[in-house]
PDB file of C-alpha atoms in Angstrom:
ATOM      1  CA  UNK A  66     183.776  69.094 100.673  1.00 54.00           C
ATOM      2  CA  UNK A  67     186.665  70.317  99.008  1.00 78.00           C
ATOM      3  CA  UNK A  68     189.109  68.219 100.859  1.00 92.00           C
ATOM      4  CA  UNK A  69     189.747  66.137 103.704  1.00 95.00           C
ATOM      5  CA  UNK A  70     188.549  67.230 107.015  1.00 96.00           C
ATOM      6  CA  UNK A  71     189.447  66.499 110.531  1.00 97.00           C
ATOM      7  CA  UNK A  72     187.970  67.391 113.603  1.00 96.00           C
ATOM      8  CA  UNK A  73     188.124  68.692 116.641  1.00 97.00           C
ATOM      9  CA  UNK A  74     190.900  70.673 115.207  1.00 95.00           C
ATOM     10  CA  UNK A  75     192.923  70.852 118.714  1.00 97.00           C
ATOM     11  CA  UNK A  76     192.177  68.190 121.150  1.00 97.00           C
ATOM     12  CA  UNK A  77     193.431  68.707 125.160  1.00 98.00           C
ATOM     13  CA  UNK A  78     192.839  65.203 127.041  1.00 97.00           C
ATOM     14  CA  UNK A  79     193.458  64.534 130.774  1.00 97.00           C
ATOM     15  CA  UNK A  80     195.371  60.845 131.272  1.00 97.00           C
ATOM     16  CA  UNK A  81     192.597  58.528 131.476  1.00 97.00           C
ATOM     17  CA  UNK A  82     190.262  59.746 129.423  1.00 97.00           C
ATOM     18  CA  UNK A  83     188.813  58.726 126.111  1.00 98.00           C
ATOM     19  CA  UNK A  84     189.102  60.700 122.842  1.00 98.00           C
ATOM     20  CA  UNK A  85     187.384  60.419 119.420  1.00 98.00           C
ATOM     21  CA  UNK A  86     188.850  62.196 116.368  1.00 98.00           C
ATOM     22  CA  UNK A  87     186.854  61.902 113.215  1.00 98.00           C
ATOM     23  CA  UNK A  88     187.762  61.944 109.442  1.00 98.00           C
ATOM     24  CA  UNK A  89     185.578  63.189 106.671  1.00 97.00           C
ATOM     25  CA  UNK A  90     187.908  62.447 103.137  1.00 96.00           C
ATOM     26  CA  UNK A  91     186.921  63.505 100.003  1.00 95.00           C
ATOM     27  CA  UNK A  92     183.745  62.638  98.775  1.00 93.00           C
ATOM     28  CA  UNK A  93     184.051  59.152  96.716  1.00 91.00           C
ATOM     29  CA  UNK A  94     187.781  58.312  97.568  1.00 92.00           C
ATOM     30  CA  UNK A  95     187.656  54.341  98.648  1.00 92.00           C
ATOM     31  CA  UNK A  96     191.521  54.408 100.491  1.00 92.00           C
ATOM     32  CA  UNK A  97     191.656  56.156 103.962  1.00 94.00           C
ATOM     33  CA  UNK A  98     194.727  56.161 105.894  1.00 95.00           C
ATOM     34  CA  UNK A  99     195.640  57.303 109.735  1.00 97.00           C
ATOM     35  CA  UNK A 100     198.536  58.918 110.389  1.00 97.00           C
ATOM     36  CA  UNK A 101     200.540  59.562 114.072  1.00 97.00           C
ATOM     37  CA  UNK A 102     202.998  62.327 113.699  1.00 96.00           C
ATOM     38  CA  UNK A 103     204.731  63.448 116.746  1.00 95.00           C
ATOM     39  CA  UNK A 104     206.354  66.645 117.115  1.00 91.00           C
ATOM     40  CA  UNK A 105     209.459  66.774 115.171  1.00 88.00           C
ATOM     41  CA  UNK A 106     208.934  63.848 113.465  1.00 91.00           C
ATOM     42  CA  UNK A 107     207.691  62.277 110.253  1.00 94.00           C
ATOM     43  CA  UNK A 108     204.169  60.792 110.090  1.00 96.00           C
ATOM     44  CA  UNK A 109     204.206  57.263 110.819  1.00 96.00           C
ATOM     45  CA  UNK A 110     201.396  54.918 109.568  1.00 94.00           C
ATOM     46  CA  UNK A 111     198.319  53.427 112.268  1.00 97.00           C
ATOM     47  CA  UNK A 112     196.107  52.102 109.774  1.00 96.00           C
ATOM     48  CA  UNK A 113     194.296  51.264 106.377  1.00 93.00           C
ATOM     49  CA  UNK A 114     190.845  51.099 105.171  1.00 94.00           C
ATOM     50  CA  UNK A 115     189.523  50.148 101.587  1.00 92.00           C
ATOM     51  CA  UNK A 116     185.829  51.381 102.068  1.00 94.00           C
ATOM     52  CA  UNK A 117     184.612  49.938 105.164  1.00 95.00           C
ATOM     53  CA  UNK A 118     187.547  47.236 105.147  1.00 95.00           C
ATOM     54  CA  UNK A 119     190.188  47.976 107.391  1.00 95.00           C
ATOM     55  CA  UNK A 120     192.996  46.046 105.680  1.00 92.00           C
ATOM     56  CA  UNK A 121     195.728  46.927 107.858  1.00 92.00           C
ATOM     57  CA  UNK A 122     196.060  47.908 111.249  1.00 93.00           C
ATOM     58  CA  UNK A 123     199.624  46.544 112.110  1.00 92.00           C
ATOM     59  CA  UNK A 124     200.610  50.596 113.402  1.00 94.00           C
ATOM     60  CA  UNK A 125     198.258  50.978 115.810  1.00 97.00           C
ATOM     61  CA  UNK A 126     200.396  51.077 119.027  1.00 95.00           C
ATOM     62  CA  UNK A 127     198.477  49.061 121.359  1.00 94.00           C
ATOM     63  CA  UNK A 128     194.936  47.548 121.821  1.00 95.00           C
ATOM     64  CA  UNK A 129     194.223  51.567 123.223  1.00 97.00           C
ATOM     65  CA  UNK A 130     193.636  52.532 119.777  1.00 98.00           C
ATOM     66  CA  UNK A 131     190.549  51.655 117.369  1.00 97.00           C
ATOM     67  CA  UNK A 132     189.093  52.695 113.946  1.00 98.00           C
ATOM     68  CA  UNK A 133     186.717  52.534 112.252  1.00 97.00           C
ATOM     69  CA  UNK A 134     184.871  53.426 108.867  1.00 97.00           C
ATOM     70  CA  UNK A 135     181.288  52.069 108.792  1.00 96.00           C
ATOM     71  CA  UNK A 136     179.769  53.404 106.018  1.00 94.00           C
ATOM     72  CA  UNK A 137     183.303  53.131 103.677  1.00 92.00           C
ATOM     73  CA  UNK A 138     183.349  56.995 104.231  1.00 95.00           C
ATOM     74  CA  UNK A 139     183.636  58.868 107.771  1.00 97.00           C
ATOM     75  CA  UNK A 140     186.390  57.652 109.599  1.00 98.00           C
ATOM     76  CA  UNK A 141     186.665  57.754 113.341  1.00 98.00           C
ATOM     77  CA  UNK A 142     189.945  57.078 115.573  1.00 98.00           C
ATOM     78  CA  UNK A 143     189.360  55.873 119.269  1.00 98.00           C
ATOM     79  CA  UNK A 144     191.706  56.327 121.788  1.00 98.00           C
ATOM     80  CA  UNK A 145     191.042  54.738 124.918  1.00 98.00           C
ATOM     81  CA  UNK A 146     192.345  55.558 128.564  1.00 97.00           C
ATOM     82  CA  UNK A 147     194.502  58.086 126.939  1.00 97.00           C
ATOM     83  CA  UNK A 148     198.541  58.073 128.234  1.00 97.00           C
ATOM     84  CA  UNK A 149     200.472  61.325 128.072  1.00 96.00           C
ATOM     85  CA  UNK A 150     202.736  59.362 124.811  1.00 96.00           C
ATOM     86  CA  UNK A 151     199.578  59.346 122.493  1.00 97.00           C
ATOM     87  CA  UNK A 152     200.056  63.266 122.448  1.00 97.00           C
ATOM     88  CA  UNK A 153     200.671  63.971 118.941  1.00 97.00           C
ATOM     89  CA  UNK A 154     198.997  65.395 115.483  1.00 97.00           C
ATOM     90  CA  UNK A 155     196.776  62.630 114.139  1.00 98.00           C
ATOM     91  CA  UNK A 156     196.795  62.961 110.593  1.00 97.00           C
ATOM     92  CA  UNK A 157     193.624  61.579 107.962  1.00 97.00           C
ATOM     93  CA  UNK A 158     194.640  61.159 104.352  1.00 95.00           C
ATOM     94  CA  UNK A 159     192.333  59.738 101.106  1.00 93.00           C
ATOM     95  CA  UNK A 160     192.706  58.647  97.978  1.00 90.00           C
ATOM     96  CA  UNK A 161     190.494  57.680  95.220  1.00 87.00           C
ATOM     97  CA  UNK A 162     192.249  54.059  93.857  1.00 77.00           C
ATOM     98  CA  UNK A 163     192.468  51.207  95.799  1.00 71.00           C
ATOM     99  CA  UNK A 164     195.381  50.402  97.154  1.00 62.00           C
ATOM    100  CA  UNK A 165     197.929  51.397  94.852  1.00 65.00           C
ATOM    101  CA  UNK A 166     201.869  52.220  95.469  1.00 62.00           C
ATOM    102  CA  UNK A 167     201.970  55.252  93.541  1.00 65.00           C
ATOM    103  CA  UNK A 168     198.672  57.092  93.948  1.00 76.00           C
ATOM    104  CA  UNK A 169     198.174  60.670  95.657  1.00 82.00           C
ATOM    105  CA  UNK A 170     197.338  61.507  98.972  1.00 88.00           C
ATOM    106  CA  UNK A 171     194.892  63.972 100.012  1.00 92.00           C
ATOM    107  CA  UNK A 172     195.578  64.757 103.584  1.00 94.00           C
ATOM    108  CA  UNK A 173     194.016  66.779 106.158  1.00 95.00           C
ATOM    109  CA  UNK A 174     194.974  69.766 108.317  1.00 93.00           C
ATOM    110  CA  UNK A 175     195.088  67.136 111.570  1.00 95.00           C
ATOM    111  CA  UNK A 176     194.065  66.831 114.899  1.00 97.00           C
ATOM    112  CA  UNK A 177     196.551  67.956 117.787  1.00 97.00           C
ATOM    113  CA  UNK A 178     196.088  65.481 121.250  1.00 98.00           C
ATOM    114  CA  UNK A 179     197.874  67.189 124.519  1.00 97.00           C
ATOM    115  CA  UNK A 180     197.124  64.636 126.924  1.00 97.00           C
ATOM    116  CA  UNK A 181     197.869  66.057 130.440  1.00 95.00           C
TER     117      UNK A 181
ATOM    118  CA  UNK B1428     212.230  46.960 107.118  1.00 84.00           C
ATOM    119  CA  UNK B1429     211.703  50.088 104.808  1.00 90.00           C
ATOM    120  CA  UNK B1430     212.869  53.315 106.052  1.00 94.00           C
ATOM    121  CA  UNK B1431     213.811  56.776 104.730  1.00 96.00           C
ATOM    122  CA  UNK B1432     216.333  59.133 106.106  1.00 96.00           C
ATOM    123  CA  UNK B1433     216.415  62.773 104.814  1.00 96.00           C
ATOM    124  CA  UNK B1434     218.739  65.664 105.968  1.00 89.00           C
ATOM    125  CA  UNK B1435     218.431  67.707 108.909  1.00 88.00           C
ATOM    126  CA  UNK B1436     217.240  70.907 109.390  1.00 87.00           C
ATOM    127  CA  UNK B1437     216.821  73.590 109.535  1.00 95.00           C
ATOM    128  CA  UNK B1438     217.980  74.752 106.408  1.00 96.00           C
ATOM    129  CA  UNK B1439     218.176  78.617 106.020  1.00 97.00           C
ATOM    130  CA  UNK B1440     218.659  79.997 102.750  1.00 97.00           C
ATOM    131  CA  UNK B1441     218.952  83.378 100.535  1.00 97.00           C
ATOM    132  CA  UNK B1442     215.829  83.997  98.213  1.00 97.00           C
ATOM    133  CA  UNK B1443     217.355  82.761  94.856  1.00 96.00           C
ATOM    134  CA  UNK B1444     219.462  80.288  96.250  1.00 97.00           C
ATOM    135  CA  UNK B1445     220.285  76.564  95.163  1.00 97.00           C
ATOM    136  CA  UNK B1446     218.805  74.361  97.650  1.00 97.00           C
ATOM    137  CA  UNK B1447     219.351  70.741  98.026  1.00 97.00           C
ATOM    138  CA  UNK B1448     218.189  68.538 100.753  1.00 97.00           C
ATOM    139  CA  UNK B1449     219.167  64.856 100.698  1.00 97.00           C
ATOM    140  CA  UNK B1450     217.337  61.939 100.820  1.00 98.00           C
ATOM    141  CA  UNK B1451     218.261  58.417 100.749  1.00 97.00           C
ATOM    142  CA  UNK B1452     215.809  55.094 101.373  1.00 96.00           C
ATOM    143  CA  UNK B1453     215.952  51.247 102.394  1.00 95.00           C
ATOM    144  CA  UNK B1454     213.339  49.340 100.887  1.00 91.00           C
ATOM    145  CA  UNK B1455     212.467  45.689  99.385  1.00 85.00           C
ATOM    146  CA  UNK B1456     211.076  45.404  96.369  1.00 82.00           C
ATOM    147  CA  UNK B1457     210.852  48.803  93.756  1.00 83.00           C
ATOM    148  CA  UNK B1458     208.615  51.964  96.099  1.00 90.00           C
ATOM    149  CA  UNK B1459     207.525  54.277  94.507  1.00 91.00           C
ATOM    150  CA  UNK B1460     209.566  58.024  95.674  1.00 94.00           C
ATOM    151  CA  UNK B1461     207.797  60.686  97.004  1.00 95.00           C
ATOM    152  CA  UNK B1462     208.194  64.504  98.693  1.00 97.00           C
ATOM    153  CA  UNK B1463     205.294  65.854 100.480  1.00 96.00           C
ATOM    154  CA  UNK B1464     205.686  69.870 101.572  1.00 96.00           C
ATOM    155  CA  UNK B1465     203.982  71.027 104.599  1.00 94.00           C
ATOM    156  CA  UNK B1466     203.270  74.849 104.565  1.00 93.00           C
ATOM    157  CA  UNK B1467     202.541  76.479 107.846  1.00 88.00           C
ATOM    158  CA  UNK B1468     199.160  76.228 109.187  1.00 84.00           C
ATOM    159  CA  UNK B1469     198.188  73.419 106.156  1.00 88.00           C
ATOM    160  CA  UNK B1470     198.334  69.665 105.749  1.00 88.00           C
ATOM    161  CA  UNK B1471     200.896  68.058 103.759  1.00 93.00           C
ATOM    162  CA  UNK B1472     200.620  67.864 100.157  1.00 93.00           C
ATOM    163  CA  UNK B1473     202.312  65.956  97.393  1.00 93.00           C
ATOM    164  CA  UNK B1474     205.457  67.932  95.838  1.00 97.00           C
ATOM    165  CA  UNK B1475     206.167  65.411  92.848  1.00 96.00           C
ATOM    166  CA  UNK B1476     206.846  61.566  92.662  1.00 94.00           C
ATOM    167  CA  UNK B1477     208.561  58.810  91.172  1.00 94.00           C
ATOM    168  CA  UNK B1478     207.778  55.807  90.254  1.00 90.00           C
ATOM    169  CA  UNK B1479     210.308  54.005  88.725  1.00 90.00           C
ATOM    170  CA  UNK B1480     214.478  53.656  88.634  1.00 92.00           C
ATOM    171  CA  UNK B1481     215.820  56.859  86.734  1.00 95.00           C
ATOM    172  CA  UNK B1482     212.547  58.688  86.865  1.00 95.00           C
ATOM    173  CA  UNK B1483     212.581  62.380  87.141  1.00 97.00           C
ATOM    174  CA  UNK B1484     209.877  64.386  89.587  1.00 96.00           C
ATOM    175  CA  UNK B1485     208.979  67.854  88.969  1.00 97.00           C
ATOM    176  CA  UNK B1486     206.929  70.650  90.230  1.00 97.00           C
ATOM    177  CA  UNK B1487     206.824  74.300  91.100  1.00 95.00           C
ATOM    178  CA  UNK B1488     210.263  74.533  90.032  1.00 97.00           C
ATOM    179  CA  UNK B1489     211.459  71.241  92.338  1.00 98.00           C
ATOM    180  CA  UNK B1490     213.090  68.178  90.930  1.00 98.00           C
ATOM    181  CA  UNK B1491     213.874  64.585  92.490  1.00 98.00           C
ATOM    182  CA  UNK B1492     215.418  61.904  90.384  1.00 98.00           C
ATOM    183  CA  UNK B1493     214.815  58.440  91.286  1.00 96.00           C
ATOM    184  CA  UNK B1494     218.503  56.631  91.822  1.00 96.00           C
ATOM    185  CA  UNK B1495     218.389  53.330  92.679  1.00 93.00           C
ATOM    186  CA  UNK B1496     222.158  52.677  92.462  1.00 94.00           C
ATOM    187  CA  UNK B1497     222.166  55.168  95.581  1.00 95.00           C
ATOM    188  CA  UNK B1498     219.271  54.578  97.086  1.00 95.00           C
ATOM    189  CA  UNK B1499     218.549  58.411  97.079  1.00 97.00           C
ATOM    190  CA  UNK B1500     216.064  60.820  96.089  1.00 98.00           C
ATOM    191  CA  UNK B1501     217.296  64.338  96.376  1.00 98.00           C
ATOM    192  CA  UNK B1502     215.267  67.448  96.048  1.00 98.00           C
ATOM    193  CA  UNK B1503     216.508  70.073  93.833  1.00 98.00           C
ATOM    194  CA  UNK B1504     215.430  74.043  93.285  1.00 98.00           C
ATOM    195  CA  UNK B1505     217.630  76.084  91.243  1.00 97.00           C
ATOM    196  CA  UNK B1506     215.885  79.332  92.774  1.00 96.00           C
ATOM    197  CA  UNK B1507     214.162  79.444  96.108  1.00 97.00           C
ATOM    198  CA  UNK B1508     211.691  82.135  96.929  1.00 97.00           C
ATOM    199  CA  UNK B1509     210.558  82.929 100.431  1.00 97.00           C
ATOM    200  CA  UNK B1510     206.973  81.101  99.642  1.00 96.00           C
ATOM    201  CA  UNK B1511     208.998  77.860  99.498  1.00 97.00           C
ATOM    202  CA  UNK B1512     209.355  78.456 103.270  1.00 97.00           C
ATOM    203  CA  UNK B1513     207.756  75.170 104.677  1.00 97.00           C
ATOM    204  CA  UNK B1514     208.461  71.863 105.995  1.00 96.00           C
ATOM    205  CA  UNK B1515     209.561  69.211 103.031  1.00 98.00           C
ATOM    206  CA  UNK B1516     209.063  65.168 104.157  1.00 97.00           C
ATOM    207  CA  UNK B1517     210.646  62.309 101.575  1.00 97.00           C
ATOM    208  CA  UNK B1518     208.512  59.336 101.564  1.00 95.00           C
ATOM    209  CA  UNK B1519     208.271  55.839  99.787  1.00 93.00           C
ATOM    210  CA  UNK B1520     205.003  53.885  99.015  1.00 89.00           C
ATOM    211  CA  UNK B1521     204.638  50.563  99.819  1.00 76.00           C
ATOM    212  CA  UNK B1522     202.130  47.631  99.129  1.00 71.00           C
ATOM    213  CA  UNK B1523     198.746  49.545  99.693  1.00 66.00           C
ATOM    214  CA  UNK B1524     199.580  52.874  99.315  1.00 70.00           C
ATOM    215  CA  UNK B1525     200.802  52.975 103.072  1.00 83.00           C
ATOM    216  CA  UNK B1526     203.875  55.658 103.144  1.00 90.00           C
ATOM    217  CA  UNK B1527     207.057  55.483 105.153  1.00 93.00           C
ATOM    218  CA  UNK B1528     207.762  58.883 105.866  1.00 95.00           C
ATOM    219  CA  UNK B1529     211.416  60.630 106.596  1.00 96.00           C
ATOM    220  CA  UNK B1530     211.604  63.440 109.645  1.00 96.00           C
ATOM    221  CA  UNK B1531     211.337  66.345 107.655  1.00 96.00           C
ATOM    222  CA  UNK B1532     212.961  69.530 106.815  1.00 97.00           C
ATOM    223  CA  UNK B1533     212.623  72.635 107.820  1.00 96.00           C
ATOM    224  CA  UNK B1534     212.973  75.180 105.264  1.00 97.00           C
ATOM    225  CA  UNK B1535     213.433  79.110 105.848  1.00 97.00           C
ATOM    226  CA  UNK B1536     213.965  81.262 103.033  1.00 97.00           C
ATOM    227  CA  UNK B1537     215.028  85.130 103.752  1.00 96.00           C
ATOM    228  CA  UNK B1538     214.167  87.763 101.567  1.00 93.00           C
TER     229      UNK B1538
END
């Protein structure tokens, strides 16, 4: 596609239960990032993968959270046993080079989690 | 740690105006400067960058000079227009590409 898509777009959870929000980047882009941006705020980083390498994962806020990238190119987020603080906007973002400080992101429109 | 801290908003303006909103960062090593714009309804997007001490970013008419003897990375239009209505985040880049991302500001132009 043209750019980075996320999906469901809008995502209403009750406490407890488990949520998957998926990430399709731009078609041949190695970096993928996830995002947490809660309302008001700035996005704050959860997590890195270089294809199917997840290099970093030192934001993810507890053991509650998972990614993955199998294939080095859909990207899911796992939330498990989902607590009314995950609510946020969970952003995807993709770029082509690997790893560097100054490159572009692409990101996507999002995914908003209401947990109830 | 690394950490940006922009202005806060909102910030309401004439169309035409000047606008500034501030930005200053705390970082090891030499990040590379960004601002990412958020329109309503869309996902952010890169504004400009800089990568480098004394650098100058520009786009659409914005500006952002890198200033590493104040930390700071202000963004700069001489004219706003009511399409500039949107929110604007400063951000540095890290090892990796991973960003560090201010709070935002909220920008409202009137017509």
């Amino acid at each position: 596609g043209a750019g980075v898509s996320q999906s469901p777009r809008y995502k209403v959870a009750k406490r407890g239960q488990d949520v998957a929000l998926r990430c399709d980047p731009i078609s041949g882009h190695v970096s993928l990032f996830w995002y947490q941006q809660a309302l008001g705020q700035g996005p704050e980083f959860l997590t890195y993968f270089q294809n199917e390498a997840q290099l970093d994962k030192s934001g993810l806020p507890s053991d509650r959270f998972f990614a993955e990238r199998p294939e080095g190119s859909v990207s899911t987020l796992k939330i498990q046993r989902t607590q009314q603080e995950d609510s946020a906007v969970y952003l995807c973002a993709s770029s082509l080079a690997r790893g560097k400080t100054n490159e572009k992101l692409f990101f996507g429109s999002g995914t908003q989690l209401s947990v109830l | 740690g690394n950490s940006v801290t922009q202005m806060e908003g909102p910030v309401t303006l004439s169309e035409e105006a000047f606008l500034t909103i501030n930005c200053t960062y705390t970082a090891t090593g030499y990040p590379s400067l960004f601002w990412y714009v958020q329109y309503p309804g869309e996902g952010l997007q890169l504004l400009l960058k800089a990568t480098k001490a004394d650098d100058k970013g520009s786009n659409k008419g914005f500006e952002a000079t890198y200033r590493k003897e104040t930390t700071s990375f202000h963004l700069e239009k001489g004219s706003v227009q009511v399409s500039d209505s949107a929110v604007y985040f400063c951000a540095l880049g890290t090892y990796g590409n991973k960003l560090v991302f201010g709070a935002g500001t909220i920008l409202r132009v009137k017509s």
